[in-house]
XYZ file of C-alpha atoms in Angstrom:
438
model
C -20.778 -61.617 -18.997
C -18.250 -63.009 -21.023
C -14.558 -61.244 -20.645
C -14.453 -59.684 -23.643
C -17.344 -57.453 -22.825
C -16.700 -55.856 -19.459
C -18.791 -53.111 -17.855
C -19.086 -50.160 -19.359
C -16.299 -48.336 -17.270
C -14.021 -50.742 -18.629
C -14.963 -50.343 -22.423
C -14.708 -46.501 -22.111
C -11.034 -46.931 -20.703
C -10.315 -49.525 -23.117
C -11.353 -47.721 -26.578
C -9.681 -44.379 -24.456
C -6.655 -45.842 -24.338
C -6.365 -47.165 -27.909
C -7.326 -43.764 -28.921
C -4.265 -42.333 -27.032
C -1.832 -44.742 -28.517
C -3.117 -44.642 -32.310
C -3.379 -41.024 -32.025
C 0.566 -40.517 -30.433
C 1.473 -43.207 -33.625
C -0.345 -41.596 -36.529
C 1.638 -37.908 -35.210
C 4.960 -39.692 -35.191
C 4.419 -41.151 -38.643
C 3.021 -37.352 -39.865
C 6.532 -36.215 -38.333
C 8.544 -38.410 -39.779
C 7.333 -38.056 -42.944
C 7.775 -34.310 -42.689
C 10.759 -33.918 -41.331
C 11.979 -36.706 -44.206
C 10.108 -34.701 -47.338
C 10.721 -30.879 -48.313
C 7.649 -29.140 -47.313
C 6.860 -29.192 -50.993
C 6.553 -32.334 -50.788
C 5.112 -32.749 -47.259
C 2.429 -30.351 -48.734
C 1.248 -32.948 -51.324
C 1.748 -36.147 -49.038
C -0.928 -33.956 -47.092
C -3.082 -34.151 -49.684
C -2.665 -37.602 -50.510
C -3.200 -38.055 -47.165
C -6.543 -36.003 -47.349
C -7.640 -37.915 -50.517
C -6.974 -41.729 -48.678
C -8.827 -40.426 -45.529
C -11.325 -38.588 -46.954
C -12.680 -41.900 -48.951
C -11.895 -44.024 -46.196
C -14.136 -41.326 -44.063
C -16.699 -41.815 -46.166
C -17.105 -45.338 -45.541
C -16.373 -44.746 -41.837
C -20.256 -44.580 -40.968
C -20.684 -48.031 -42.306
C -18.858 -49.005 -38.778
C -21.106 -46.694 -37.165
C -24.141 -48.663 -38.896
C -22.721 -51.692 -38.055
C -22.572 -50.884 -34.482
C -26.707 -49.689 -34.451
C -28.124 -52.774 -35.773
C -25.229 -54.822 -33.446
C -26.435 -53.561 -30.820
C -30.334 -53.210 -31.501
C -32.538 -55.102 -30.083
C -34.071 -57.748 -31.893
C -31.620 -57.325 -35.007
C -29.169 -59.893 -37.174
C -26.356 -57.858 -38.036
C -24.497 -59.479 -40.744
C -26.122 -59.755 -44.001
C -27.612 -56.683 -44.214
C -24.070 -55.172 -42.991
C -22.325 -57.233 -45.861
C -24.094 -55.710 -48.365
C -24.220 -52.470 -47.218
C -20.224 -52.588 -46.548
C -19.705 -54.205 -50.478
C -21.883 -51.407 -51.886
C -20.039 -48.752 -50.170
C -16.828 -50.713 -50.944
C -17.935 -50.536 -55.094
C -19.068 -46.680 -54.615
C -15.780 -45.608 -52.688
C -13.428 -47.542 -55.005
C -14.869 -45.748 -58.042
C -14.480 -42.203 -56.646
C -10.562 -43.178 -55.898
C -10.471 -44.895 -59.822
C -11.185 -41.162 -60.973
C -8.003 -39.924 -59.252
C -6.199 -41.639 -61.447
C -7.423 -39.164 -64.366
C -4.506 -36.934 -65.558
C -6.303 -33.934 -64.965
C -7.440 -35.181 -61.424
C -4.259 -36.322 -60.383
C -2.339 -33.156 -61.425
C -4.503 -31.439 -59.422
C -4.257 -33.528 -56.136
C -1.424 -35.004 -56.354
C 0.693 -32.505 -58.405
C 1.702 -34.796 -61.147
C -0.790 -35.638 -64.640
C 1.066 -39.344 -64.373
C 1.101 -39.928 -60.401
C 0.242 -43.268 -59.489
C -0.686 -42.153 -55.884
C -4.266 -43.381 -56.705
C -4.087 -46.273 -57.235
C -2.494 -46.619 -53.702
C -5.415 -44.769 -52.178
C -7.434 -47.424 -54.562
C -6.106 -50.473 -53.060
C -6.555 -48.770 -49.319
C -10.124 -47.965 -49.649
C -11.036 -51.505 -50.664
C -9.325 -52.473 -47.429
C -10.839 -50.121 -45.164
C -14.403 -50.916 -46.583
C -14.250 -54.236 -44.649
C -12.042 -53.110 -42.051
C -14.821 -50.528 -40.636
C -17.170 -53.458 -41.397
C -15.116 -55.451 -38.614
C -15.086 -52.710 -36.367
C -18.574 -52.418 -36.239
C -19.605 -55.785 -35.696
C -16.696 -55.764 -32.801
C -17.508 -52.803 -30.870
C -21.731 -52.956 -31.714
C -21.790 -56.642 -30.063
C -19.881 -55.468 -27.094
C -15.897 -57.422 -28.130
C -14.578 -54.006 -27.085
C -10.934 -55.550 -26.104
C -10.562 -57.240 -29.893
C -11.901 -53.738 -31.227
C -9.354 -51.532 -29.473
C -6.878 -53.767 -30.676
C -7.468 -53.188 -33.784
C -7.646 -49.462 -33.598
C -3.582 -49.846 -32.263
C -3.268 -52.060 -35.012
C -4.224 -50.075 -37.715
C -1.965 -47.197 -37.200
C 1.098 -48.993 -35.950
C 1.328 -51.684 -38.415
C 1.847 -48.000 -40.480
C 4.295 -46.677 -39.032
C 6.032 -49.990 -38.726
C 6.477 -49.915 -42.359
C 7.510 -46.387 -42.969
C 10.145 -47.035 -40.762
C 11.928 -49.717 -42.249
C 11.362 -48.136 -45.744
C 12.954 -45.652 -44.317
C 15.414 -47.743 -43.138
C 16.791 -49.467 -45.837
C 15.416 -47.434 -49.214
C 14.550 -44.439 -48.135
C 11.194 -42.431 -47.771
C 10.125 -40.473 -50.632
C 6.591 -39.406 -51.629
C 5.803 -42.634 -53.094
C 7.126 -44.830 -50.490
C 5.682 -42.952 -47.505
C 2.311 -43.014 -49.269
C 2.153 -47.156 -49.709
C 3.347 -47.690 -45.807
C -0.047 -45.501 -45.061
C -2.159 -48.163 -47.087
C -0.797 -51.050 -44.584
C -2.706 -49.908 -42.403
C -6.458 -50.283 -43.890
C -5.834 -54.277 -43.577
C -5.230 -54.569 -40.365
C -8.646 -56.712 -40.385
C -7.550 -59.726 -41.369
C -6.575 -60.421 -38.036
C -10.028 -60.434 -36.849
C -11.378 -61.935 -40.744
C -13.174 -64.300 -38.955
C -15.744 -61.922 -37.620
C -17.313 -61.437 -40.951
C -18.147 -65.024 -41.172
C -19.796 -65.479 -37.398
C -23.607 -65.009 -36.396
C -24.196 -61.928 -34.399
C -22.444 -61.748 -31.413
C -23.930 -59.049 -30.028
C -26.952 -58.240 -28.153
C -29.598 -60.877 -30.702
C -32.125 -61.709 -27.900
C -34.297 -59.006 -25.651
C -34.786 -59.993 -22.479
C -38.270 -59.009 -22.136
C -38.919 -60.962 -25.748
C -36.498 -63.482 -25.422
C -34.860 -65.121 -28.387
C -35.370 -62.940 -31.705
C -35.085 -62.820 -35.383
C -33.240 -60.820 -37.418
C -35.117 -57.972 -39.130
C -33.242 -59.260 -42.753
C -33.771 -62.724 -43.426
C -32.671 -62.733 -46.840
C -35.406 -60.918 -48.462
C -33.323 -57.070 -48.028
C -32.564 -56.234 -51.955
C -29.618 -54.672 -52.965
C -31.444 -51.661 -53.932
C -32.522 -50.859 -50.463
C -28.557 -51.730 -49.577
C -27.734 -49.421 -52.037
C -29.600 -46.878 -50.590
C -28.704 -47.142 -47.354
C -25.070 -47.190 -47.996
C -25.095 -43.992 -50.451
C -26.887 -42.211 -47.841
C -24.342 -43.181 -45.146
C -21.388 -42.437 -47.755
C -22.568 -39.029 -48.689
C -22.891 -38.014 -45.123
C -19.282 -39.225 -44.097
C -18.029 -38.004 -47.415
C -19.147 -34.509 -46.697
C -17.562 -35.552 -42.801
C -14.464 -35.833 -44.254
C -14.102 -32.955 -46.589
C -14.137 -31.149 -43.154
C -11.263 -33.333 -41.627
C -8.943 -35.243 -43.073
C -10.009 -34.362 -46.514
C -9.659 -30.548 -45.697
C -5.876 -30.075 -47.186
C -7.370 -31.190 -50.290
C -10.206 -28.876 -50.521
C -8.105 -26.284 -49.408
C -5.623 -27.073 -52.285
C -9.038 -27.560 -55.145
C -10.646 -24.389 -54.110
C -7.779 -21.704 -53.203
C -6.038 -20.669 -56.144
C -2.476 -20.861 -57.146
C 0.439 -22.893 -56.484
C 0.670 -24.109 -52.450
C 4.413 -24.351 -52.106
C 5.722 -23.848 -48.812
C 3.029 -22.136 -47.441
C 0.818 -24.730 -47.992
C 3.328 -27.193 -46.873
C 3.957 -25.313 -43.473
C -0.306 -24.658 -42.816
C -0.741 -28.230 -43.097
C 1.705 -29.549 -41.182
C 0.050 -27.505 -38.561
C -3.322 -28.343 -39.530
C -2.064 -32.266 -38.862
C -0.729 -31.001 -35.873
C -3.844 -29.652 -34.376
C -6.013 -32.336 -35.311
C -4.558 -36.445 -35.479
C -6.241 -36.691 -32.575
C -9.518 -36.218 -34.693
C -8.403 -39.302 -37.042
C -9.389 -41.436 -34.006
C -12.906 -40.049 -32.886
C -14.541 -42.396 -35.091
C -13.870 -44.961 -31.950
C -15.705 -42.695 -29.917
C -19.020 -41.964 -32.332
C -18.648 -45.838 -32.558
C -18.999 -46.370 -29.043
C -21.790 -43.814 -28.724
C -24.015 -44.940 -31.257
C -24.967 -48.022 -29.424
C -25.105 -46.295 -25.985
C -27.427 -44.001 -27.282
C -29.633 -46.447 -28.993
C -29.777 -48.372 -25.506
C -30.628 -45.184 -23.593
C -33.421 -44.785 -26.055
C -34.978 -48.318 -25.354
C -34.633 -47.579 -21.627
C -36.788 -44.704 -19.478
C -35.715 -41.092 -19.191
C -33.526 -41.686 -22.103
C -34.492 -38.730 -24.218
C -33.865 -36.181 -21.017
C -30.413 -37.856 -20.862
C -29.765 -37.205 -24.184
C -30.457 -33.241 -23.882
C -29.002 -33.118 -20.544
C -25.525 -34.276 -22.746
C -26.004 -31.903 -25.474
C -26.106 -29.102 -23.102
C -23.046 -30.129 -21.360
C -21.807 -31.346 -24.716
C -21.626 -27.724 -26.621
C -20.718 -25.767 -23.476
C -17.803 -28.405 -22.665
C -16.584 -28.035 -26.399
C -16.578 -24.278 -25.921
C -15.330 -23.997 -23.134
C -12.321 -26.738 -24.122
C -11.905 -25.139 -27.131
C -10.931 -21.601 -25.785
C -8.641 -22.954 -23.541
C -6.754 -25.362 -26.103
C -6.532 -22.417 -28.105
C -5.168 -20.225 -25.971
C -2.557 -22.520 -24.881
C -1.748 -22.856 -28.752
C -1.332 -19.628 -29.005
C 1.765 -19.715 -26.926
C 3.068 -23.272 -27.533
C 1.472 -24.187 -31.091
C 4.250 -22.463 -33.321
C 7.117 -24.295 -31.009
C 5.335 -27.992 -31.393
C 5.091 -27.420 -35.110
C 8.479 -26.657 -34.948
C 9.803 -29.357 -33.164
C 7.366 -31.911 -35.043
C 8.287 -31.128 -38.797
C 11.725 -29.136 -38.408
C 13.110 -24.733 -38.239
C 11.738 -24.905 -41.833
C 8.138 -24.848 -40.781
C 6.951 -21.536 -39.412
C 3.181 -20.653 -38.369
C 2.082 -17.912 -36.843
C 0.145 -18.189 -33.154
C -2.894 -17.006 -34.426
C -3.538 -19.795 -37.459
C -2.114 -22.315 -35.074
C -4.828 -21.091 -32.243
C -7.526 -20.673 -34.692
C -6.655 -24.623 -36.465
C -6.869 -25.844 -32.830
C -10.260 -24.179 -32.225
C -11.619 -25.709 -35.089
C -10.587 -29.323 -34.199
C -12.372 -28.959 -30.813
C -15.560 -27.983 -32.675
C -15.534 -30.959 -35.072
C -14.926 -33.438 -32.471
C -17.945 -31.764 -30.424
C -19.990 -32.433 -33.878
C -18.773 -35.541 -35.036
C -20.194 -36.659 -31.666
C -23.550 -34.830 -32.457
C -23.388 -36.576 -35.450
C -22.966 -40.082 -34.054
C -26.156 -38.939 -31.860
C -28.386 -38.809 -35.114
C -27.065 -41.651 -36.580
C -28.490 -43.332 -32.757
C -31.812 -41.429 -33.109
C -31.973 -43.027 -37.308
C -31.828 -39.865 -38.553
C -29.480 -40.009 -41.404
C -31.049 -37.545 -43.408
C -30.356 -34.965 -40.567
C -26.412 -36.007 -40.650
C -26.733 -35.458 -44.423
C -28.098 -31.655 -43.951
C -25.614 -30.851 -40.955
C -22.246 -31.911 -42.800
C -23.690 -30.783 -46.395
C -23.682 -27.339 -44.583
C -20.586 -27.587 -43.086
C -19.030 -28.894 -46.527
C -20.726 -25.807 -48.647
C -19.740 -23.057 -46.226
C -15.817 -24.121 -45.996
C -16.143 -24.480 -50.027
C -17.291 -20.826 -50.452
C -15.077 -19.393 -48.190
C -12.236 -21.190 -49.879
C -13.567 -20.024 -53.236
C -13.993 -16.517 -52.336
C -11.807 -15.721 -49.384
C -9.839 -12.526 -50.360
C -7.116 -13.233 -47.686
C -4.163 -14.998 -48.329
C -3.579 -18.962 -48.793
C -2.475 -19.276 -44.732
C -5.104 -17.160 -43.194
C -7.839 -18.132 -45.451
C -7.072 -21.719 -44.737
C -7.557 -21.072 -41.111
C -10.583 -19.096 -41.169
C -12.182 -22.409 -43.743
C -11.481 -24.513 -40.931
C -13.691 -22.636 -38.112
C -16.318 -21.427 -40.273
C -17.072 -24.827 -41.716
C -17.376 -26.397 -38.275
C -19.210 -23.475 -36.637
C -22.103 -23.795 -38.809
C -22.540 -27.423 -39.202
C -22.900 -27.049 -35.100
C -25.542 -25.085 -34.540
C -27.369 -26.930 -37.329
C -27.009 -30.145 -35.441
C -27.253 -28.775 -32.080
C -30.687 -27.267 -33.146
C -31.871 -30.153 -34.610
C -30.681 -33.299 -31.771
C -32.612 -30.716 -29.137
C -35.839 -30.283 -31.511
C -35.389 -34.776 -32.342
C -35.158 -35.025 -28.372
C -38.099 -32.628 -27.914
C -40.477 -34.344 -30.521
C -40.591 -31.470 -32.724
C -38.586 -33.182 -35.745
C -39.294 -36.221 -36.975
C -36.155 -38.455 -37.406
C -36.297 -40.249 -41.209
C -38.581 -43.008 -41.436
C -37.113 -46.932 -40.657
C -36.527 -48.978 -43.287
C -39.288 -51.387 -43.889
C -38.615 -54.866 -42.888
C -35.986 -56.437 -45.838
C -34.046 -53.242 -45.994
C -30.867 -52.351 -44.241
């Protein structure tokens, strides 16, 4: 076993402690840019913020992808993952073109004439072949090179904002473009796109194997693929990252400093969540191995039980201890000018424990091939938070925090009913591709 690979004991610690680091980075970049911006401003850096992460979300399944057919049996996992990554690239960088619309951008961005997107234009092209990368690293077992990375990404970030802020000075625009930095933090590892498979290519009970694509996958059936996997991380990201900006398309009126002090808390409660993609990374392939091997199906329900109660049960007691220290850390993160009460703090925290519990359950149904599942379960997620939002009659703060556990809640039990019934043979996951697709 070559060094790079470890056991598995090893690659859990090793993507653990990336996720520690990135997620301690990306919260002192969110505080410096808060306590550096009015929370006006902060308010629509959020949403910026939301917009960037939200497309880059969107193409964050392509690394989960990446990682299945890395690490399935029998499988070639780059040209299929090429042109499923450069369709998703094309679709991604059209929905950030249309921020650039004067009506669009007023609304997101708070000016008709921003220039914002074409920052989160120039980002989304980058992270299209950074989750690529990460796929191909973590899916053919180079966890080492894909935790650095991870670490990479989000300090080479705040590496930048700090010396902007050094020596010119952060404002909205400058704070936005050291964000970008980040989504090229591939081309240290650019030579991964250009290597056979790495990963696991031969089965030992087969010996040496062929790649299900050789050459004959259209584009079509790329296509396909990739707007499936978009629209499901899409909808994934509305929920997270992307949440500040449906809170600020579907609640009416102006946000101002409400809306500047709910998500600063909201950030606070959940940059941890910007790095569970490692994790559903990770998972994918340890799933898809447990289902080649015996008793892997009663392994699988034996985690979702202990899955939902542990997110429960972890949930409550985060919240609670929000309740009594959330309004001080939001405080002491962003400045005396941001204010939250214990309850919305408690209630954001409650909701981030619940997506992380089902962005896992969604990594499990991306292992068992059923994307169409993943579709449903965020789609229902999305449309609940939207019509909430839409026609909440509470104010901005409260209704903002109620959007954020109702949302979650739902998309849940959908996926929590469904891994059970997939694990239980009673749904049928959506058919493989034939033998040329992707």
């Amino acid at each position: 076993m070559s060094p790079a690979r470890g056991g598995g004991s090893t690659r859990v610690l090793s993507v653990g402690v990336a996720i520690a680091i990135s997620s301690v980075v990306g919260y002192l970049l969110l505080a410096v840019v808060g306590r550096a911006l009015s929370p006006a401003e902060f308010g629509l850096f959020v949403s910026f913020w939301g917009v960037l992460f939200g497309l880059a979300g969107s193409l964050s399944t392509i690394e989960q992808e990446a990682a299945r057919q890395a690490a399935e049996p029998g499988t070639s996992a780059r040209a299929p993952i090429r042109r499923v990554a450069a369709t998703a690239a094309v679709i991604a960088a059209t929905a950030a073109a249309l921020t650039l619309l004067p009506p669009v951008a007023l609304r997101l961005y708070g000016d008709a004439g921003s220039r914002l997107g074409v920052l989160v234009l120039v980002a989304v092209l980058g992270f299209a072949v950074q989750f690529t990368v990460r796929g191909i690293l973590v899916g053919s077992g180079q966890v080492r090179r894909y935790s650095v990375l991870v670490i990479l990404e989000a300090v080479s970030r705040l590496v930048v904002l700090l010396a902007l802020w050094a020596t010119i000075g952060l404002t909205l625009g400058t704070a936005a473009a050291a964000v970008v930095v980040g989504s090229y933090a591939w081309l240290v590892y650019a030579r991964q796109l250009r290597r056979p498979a790495s990963g696991p290519a031969t089965d030992p009970g087969r010996g040496t194997t062929t790649g299900t694509d050789d050459g004959r996958a259209s584009w079509s059936a790329s296509g396909a693929r990739a707007g499936s996997l978009m629209l499901a991380a899409g909808l994934t990201a509305s929920m997270i990252t992307g949440y500040p900006t449906m809170v600020t398309a579907f609640s009416g009126g102006e946000l101002g400093a409400a809306g500047g002090t709910v998500f600063a808390a909201l950030t606070v409660s959940r940059v941890p969540l910007l790095f569970v993609a490692p994790l559903q990374a990770l998972a994918v392939p340890a799933i898809v191995r447990w289902r080649h091997s015996g008793g892997g199906t009663a392994r699988a329900r034996r985690f979702l039980l202990l899955g939902v109660a542990a997110t429960l049960v972890v949930g409550a007691a985060l919240a609670t201890g929000a309740w009594f220290l959330g309004p001080w850390a939001v405080r002491l993160a962003y400045g005396a000018d941001y204010v939250i009460a214990p309850a919305a703090i408690a209630g954001l925290v409650f909701s981030a424990c619940l997506l992380a519990g089902l962005q896992l359950m969604s990594a499990a149904l991306i292992a068992f091939g059923s994307y169409r599942w993943v579709v449903v379960v965020w789609a229902t997620g999305a449309v609940s938070t939207a019509l909430w939002l839409l026609l909440s009659p509470l104010d901005l703060v409260p209704s903002a925090v109620v959007g954020a556990v109702v949302g979650p809640l739902t998309g849940a039990l959908v996926a929590a009913v469904t891994l059970w019934r997939l694990s239980t043979g009673l749904v049928t996951a959506a058919p493989r591709p034939a033998t040329g697709s992707v």
